[in-house]
PDB file of C-alpha atoms and ligand atoms in Angstrom:
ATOM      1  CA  UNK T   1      -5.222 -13.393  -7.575  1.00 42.00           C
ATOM      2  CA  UNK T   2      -8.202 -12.552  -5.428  1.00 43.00           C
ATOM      3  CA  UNK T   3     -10.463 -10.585  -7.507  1.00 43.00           C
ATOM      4  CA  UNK T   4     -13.174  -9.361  -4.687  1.00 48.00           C
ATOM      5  CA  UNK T   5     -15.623  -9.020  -8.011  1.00 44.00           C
ATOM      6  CA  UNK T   6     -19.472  -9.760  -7.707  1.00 41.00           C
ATOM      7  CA  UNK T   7     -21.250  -9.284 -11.036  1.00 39.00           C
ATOM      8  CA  UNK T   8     -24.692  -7.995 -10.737  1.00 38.00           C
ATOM      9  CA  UNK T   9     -27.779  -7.935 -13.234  1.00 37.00           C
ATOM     10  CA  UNK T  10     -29.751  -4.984 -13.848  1.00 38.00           C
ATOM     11  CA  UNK T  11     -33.461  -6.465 -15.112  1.00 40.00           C
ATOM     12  CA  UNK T  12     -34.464  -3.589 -16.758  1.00 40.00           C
ATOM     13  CA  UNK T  13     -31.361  -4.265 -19.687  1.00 43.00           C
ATOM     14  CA  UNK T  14     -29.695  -6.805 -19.047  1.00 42.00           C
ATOM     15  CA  UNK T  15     -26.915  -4.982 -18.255  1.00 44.00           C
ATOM     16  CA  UNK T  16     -24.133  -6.509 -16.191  1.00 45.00           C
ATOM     17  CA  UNK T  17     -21.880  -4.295 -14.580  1.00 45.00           C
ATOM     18  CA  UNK T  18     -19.187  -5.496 -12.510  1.00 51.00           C
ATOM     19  CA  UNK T  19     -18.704  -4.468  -8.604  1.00 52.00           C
ATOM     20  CA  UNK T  20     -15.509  -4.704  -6.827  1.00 80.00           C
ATOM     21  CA  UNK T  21     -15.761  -5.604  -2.849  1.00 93.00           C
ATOM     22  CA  UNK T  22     -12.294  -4.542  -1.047  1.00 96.00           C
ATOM     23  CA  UNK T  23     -11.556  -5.929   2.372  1.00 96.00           C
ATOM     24  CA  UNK T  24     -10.425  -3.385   4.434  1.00 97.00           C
ATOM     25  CA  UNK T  25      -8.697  -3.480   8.014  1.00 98.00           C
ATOM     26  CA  UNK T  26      -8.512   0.565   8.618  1.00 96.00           C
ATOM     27  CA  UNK T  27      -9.145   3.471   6.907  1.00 96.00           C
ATOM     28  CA  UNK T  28      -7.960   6.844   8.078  1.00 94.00           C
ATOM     29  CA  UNK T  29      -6.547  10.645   7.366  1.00 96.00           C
ATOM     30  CA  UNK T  30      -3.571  11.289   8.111  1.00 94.00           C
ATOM     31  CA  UNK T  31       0.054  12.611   6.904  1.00 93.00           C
ATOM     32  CA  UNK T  32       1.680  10.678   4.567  1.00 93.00           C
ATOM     33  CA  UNK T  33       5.458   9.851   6.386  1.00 91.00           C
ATOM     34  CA  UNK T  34       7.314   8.138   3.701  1.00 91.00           C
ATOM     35  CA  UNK T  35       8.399   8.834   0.174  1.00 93.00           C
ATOM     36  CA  UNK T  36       8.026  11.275  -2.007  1.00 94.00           C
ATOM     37  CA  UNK T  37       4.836  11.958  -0.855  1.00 96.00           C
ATOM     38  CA  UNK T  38       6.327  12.964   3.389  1.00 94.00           C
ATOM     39  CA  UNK T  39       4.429  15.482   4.502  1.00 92.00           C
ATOM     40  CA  UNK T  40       1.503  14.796   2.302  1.00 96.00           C
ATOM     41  CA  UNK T  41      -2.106  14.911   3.852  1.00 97.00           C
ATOM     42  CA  UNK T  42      -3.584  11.322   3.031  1.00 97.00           C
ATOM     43  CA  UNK T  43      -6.275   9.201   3.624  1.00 98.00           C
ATOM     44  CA  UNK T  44      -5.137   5.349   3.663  1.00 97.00           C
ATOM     45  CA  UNK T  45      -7.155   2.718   3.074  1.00 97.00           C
ATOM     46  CA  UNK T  46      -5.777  -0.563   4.149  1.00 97.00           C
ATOM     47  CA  UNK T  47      -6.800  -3.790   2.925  1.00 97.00           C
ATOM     48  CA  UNK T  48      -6.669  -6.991   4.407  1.00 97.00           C
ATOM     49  CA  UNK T  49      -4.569  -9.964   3.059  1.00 97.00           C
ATOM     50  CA  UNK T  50      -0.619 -10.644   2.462  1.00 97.00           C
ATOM     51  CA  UNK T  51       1.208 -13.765   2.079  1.00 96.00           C
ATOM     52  CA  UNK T  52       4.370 -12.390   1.665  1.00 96.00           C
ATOM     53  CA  UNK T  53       5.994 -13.001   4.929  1.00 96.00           C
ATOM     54  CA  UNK T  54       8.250 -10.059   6.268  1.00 92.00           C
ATOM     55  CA  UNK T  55      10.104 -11.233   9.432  1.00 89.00           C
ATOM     56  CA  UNK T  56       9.977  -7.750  10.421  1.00 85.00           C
ATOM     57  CA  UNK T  57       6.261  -6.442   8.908  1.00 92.00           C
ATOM     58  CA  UNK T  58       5.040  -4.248  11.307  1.00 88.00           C
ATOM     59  CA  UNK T  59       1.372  -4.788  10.084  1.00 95.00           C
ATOM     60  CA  UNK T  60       1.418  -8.560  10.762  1.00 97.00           C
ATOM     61  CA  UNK T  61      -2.742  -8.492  11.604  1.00 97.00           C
ATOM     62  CA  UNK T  62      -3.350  -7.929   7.854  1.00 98.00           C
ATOM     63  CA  UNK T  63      -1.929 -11.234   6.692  1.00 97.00           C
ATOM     64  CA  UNK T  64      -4.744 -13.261   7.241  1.00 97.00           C
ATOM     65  CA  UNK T  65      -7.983 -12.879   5.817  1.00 96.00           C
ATOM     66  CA  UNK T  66     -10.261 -15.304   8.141  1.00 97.00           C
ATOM     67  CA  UNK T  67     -13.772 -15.234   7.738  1.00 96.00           C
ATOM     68  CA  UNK T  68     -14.120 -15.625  11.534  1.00 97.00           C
ATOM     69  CA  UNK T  69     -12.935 -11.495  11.321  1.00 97.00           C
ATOM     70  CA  UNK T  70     -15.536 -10.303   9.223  1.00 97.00           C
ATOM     71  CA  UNK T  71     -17.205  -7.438  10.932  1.00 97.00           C
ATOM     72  CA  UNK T  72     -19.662  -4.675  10.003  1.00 95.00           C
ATOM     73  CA  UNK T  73     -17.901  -1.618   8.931  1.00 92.00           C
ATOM     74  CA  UNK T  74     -19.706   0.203  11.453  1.00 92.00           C
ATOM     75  CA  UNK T  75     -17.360  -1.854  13.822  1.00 94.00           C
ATOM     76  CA  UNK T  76     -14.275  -1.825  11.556  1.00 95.00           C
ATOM     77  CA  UNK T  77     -14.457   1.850  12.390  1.00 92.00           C
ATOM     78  CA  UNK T  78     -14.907   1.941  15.369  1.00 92.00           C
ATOM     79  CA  UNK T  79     -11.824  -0.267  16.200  1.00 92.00           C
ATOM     80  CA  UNK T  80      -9.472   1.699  18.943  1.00 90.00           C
ATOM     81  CA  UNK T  81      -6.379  -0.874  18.295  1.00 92.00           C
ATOM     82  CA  UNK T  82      -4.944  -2.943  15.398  1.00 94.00           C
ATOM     83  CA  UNK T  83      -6.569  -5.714  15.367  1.00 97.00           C
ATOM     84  CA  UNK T  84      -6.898  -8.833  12.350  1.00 97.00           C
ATOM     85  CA  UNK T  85     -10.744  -7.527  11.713  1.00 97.00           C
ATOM     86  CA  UNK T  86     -11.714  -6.486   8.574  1.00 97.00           C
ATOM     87  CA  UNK T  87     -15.011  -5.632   6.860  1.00 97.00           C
ATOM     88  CA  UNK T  88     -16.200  -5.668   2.814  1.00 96.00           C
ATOM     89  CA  UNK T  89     -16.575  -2.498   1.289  1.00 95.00           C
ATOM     90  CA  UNK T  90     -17.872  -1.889  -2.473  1.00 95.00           C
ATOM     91  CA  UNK T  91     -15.923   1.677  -4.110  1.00 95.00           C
ATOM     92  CA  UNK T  92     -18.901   3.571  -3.488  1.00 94.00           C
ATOM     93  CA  UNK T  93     -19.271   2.583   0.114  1.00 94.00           C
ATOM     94  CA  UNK T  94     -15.914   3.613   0.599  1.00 96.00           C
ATOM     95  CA  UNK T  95     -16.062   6.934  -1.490  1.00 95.00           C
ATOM     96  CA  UNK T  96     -19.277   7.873   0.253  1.00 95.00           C
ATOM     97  CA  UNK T  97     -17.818   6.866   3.626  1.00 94.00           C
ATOM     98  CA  UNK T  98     -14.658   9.167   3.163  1.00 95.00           C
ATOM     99  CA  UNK T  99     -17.144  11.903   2.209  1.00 95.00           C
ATOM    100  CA  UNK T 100     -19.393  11.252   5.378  1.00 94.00           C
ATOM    101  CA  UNK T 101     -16.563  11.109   7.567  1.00 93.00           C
ATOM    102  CA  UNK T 102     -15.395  15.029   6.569  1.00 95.00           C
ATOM    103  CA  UNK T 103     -11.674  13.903   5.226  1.00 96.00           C
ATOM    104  CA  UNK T 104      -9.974  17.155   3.694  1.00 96.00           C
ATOM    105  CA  UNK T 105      -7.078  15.106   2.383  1.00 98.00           C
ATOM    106  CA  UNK T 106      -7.636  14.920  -1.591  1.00 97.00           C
ATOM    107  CA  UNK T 107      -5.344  12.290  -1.718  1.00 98.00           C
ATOM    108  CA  UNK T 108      -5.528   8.641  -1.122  1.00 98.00           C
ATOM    109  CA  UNK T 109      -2.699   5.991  -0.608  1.00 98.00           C
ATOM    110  CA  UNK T 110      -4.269   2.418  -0.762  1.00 98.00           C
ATOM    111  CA  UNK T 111      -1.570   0.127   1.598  1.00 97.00           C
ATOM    112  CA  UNK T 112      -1.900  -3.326   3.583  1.00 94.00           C
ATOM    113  CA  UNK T 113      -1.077  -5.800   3.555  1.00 95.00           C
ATOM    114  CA  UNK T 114      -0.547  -6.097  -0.104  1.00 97.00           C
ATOM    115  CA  UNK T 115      -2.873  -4.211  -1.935  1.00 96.00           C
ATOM    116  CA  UNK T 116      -2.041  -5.788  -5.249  1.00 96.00           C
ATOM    117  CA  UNK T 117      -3.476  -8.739  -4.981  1.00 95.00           C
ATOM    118  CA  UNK T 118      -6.773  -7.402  -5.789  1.00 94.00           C
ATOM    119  CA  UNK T 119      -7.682  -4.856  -8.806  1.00 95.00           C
ATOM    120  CA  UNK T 120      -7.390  -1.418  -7.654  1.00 96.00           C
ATOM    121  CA  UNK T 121      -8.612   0.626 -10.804  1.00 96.00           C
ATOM    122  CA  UNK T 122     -12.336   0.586 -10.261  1.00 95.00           C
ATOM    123  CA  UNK T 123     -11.231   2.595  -6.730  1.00 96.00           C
ATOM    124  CA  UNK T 124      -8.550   4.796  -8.151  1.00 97.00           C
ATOM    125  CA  UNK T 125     -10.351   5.092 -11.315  1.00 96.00           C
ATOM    126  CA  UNK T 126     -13.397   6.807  -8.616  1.00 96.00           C
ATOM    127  CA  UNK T 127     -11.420   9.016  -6.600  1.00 97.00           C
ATOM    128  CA  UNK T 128      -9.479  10.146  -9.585  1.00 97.00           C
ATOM    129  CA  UNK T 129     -13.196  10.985 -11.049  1.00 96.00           C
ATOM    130  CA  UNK T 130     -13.701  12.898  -8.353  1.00 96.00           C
ATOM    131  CA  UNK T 131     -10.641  14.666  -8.163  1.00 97.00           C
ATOM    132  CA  UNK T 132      -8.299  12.950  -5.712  1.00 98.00           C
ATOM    133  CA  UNK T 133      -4.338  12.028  -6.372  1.00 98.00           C
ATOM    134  CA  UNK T 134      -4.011   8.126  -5.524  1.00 98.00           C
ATOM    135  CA  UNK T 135      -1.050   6.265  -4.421  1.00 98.00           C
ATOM    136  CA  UNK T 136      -0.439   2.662  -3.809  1.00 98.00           C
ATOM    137  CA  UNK T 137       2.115   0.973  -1.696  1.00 97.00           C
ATOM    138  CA  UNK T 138       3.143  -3.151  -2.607  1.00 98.00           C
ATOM    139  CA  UNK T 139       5.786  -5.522  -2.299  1.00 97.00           C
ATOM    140  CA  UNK T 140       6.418  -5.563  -6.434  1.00 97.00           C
ATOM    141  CA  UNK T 141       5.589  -9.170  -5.778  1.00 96.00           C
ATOM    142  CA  UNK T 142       2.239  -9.503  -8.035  1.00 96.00           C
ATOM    143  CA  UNK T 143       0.902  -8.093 -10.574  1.00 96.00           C
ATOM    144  CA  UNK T 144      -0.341  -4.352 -10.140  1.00 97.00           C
ATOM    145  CA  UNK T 145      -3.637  -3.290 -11.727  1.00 95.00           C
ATOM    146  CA  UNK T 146      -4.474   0.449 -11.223  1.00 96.00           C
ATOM    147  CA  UNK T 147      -4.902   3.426 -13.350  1.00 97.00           C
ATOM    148  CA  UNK T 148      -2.089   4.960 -15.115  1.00 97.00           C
ATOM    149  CA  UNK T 149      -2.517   8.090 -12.971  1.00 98.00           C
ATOM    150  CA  UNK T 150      -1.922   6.168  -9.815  1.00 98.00           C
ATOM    151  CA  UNK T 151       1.473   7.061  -7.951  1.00 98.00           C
ATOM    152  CA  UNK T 152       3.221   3.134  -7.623  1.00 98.00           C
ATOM    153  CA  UNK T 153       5.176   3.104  -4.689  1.00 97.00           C
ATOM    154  CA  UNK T 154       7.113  -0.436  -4.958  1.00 97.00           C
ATOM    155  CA  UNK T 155       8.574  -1.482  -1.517  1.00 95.00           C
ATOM    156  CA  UNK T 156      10.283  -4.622  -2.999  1.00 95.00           C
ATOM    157  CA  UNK T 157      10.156  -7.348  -0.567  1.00 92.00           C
ATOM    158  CA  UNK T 158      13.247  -9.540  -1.562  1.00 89.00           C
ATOM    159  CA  UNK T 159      13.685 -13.719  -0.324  1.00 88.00           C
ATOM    160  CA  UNK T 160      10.775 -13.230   1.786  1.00 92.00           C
ATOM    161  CA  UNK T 161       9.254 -16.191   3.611  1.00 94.00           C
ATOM    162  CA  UNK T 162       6.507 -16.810   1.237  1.00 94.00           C
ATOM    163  CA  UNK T 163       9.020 -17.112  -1.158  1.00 94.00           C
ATOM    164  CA  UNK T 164       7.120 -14.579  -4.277  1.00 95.00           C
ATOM    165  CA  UNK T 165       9.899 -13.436  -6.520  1.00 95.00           C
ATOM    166  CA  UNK T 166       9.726  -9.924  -7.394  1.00 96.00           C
ATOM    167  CA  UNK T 167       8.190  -9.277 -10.731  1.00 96.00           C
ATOM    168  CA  UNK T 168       9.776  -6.815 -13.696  1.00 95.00           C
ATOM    169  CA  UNK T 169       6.209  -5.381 -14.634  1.00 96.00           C
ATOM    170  CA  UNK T 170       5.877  -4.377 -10.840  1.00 96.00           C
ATOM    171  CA  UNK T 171       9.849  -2.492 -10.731  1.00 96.00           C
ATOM    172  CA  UNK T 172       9.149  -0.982 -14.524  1.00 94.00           C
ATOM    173  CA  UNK T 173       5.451   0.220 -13.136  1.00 95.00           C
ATOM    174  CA  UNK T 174       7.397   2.502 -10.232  1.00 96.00           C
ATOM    175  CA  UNK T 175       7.204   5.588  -9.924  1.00 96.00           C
ATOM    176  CA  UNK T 176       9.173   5.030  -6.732  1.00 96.00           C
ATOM    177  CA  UNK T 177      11.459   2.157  -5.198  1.00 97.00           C
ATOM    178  CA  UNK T 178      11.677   2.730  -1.387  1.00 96.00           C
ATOM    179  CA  UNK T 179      13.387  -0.378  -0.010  1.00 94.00           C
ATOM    180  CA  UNK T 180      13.755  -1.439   3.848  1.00 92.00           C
ATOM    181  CA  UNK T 181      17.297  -1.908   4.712  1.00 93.00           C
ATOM    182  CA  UNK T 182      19.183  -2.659   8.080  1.00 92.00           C
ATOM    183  CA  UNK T 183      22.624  -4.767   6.930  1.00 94.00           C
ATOM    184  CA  UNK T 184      24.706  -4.464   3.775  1.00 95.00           C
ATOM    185  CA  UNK T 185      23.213  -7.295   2.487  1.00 94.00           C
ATOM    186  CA  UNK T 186      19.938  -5.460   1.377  1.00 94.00           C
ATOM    187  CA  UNK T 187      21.863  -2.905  -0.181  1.00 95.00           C
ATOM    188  CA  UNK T 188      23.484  -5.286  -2.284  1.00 96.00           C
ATOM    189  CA  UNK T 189      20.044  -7.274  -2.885  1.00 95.00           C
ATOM    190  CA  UNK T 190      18.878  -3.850  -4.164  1.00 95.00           C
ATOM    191  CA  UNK T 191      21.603  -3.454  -6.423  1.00 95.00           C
ATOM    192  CA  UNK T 192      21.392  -6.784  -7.820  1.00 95.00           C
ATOM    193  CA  UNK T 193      17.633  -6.306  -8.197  1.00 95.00           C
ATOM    194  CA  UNK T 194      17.958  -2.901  -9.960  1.00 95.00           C
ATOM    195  CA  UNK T 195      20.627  -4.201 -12.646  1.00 93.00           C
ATOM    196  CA  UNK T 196      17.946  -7.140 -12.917  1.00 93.00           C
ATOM    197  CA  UNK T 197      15.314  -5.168 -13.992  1.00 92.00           C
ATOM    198  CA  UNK T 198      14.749  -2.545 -16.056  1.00 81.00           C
ATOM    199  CA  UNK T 199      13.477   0.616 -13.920  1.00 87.00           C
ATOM    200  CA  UNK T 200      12.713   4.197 -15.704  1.00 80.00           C
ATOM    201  CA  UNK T 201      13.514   7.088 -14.139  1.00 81.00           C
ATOM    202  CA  UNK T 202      12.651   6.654 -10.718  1.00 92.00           C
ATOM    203  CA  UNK T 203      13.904   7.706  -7.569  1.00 94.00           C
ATOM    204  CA  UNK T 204      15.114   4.905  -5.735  1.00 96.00           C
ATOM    205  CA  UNK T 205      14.488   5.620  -1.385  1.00 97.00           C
ATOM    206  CA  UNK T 206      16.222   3.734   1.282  1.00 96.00           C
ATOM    207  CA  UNK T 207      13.936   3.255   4.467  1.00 93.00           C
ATOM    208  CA  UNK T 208      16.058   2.273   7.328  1.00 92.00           C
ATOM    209  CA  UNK T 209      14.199  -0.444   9.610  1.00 87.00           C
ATOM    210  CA  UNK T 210      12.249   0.221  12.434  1.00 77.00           C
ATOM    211  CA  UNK T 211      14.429   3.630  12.893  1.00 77.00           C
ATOM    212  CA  UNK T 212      17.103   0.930  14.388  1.00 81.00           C
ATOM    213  CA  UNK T 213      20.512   3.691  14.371  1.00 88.00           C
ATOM    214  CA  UNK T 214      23.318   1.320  12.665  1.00 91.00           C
ATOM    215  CA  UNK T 215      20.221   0.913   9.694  1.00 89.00           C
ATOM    216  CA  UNK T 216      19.547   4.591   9.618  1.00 94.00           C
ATOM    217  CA  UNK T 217      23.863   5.127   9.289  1.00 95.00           C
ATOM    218  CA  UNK T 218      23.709   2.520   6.651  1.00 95.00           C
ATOM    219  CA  UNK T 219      21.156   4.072   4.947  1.00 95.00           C
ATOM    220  CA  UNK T 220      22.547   7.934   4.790  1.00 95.00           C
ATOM    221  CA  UNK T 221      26.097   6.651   3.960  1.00 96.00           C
ATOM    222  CA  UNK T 222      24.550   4.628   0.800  1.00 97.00           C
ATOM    223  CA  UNK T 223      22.082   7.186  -0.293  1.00 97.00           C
ATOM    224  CA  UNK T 224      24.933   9.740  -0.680  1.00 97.00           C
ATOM    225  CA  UNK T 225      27.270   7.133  -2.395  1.00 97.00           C
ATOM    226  CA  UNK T 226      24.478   6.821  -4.847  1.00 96.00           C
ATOM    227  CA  UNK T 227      22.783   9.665  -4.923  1.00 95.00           C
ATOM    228  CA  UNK T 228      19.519   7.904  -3.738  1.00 96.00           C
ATOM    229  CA  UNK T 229      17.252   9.208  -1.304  1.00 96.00           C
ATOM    230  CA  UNK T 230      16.219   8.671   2.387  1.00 95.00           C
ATOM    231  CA  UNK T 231      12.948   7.983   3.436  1.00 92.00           C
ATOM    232  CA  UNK T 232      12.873   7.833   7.439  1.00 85.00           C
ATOM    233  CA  UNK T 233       9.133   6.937   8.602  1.00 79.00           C
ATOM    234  CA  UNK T 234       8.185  10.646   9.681  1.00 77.00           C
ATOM    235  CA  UNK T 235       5.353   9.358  11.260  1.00 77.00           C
ATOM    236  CA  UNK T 236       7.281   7.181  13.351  1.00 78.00           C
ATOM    237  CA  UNK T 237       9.330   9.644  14.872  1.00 75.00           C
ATOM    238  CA  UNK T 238       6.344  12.165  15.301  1.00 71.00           C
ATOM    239  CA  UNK T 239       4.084  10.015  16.920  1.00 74.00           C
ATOM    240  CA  UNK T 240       1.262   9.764  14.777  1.00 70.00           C
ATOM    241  CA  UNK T 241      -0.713   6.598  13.174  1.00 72.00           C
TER     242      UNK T 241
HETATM  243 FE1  SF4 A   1       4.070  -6.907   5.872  1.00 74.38          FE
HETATM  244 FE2  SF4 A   1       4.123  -5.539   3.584  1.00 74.38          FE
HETATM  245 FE3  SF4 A   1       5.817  -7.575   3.960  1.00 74.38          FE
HETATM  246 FE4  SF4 A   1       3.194  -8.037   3.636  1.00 74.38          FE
HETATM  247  S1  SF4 A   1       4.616  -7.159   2.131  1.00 74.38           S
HETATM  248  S2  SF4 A   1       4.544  -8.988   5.158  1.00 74.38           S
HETATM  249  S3  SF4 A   1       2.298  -6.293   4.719  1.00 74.38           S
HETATM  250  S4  SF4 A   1       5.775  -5.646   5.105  1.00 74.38           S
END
C-alpha cells in the first residue's frame, strides 16, 4: 500500500503528528451520476494511481503515478483536459482549497483511479468534522481504510489485467455494489462473486458499459429478474464532467 504519510516534529513537545499527502489528478463540483447517490451535488476529488487494469477504464491517465507529472496545484487546476498530471495535496490544503474555490456541494466522493490504495480517514475524518457526507468509489480490490461514516461504493473489478483478486473485507464494507456489465458473462461473475462473499444488506447496481445499447438491455432485463438496480452514468448522457 502507498501510504502518502510524512511524519512531522513539533519542537516545542515533541509531538509527532502524522500528515497524509494525497495525489490528486482533478478535483471538481459537480452532480453525482451514478448510484445511489444520482442526482447528488458532489465535489470529487480524484487521486492519481491504479494498477488494476480495466480494458475498458475510461480514466486510463490516472494509472500511472510518474514523477515526471508532478505539477503545482496551481497548474493541476488549471488543467482544461484530462491529462496524467497530478499534484500533492495535504487534507488541509485540500479542505481549504474546496473552501476558497466557493463549492456549495456538502458532499464529497473521493474516486480515481483507485482511491484505496492510500488511507482515506484523515480526509473523510475532516470533511465529516466539518459537516460534509463522504463517499468513496474502488475496485474492492485492496484494502479500504476510511471512516465508518463514509458511503463505500464497491465497483468490483473482476479478472482484471493486473490480476488483484477481489477482497471479502472490501464486498462486506459496501454500502453499495454497482458492477460494469456488457455480456452475460459479468452477470454471472457477479453472481458467483456475491455467493462468494458475504455482503449485508446492500443494494447491488448494474452499470451498463459505456451506455453501449445490447449492455444497457442486458442490464434492465437482469435488474428486474433480480430485483437489483440500474445505475446508467447520468452524467454521460447529460453532458456534463
Ligand atoms: Fe480504471 Fe477504475 Fe479499473 Fe482502475 S479500477 S483501471 S481506474 S476502471
Amino acid at each position: 500500500m502507498i501510504t502518502g504519510a510524512n511524519k512531522i516534529h513539533h519542537n516545542a513537545e515533541e509531538k509527532t503528528i502524522t500528515v497524509m499527502t494525497y495525489k490528486i489528478n482533478e478535483l471538481f463540483e459537480t452532480i453525482q451520476g451514478e448510484g445511489s447517490f444520482t442526482g447528488q451535488p458532489s465535489i470529487f476529488i480524484r487521486l492519481q494511481g491504479c494498477p488494476v487494469g480495466c480494458s475498458w477504464c475510461d480514466t486510463k491517465h490516472t494509472w500511472d503515478v510518474e514523477l515526471n507529472d508532478q505539477v503545482t496545484p496551481e497548474e493541476m487546476l488549471t488543467k482544461t483536459e484530462e491529462t496524467t498530471q497530478w499534484a500533492s495535496f495535504s487534507v488541509h490544503d485540500i479542505f481549504d482549497l474546496v473552501r476558497e474555490k466557493g463549492y456549495r456541494a456538502n458532499h464529497i466522493v473521493i474516486t480515481g483511479g483507485e482511491p484505496c490504495m492510500v488511507d482515506l480517514t484523515p480526509l473523510c475524518q475532516l470533511f465529516e468534522q466539518e459537516g460534509y457526507s463522504t463517499q468513496i468509489e474502488t475496485s474492492g480490490t485492496f484494502e479500504i481504510n476510511t471512516t465508518e461514516k463514509c458511503w463505500v461504493t464497491v465497483s468490483p473489478k473482476i479478472k482484471m489485467r493486473g490480476g488483484y483478486p477481489i477482497l471479502s473485507s472490501a464486498m462486506s464494507r459496501a454500502n453499495e455494489i454497482k458492477h460494469p456489465v456488457a455480456t452475460e458473462q459479468h452477470v454471472e461473475e457477479l453472481k458467483s462473486l456475491l455467493a462468494l462473499h458475504k455482503v449485508k444488506d446492500t443494494a447491488i447496481y448494474l452499470q451498463p458499459i459505456s451506455q453501449k445499447k445490447r449492455a444497457t438491455e442486458l442490464a434492465i432485463e437482469t435488474c428486474i429478474a433480480n430485483n437489483w438496480r440500474l445505475s446508467v452514468q447520468v452524467h454521460k448522457y447529460i453532458g456534463i464532467e
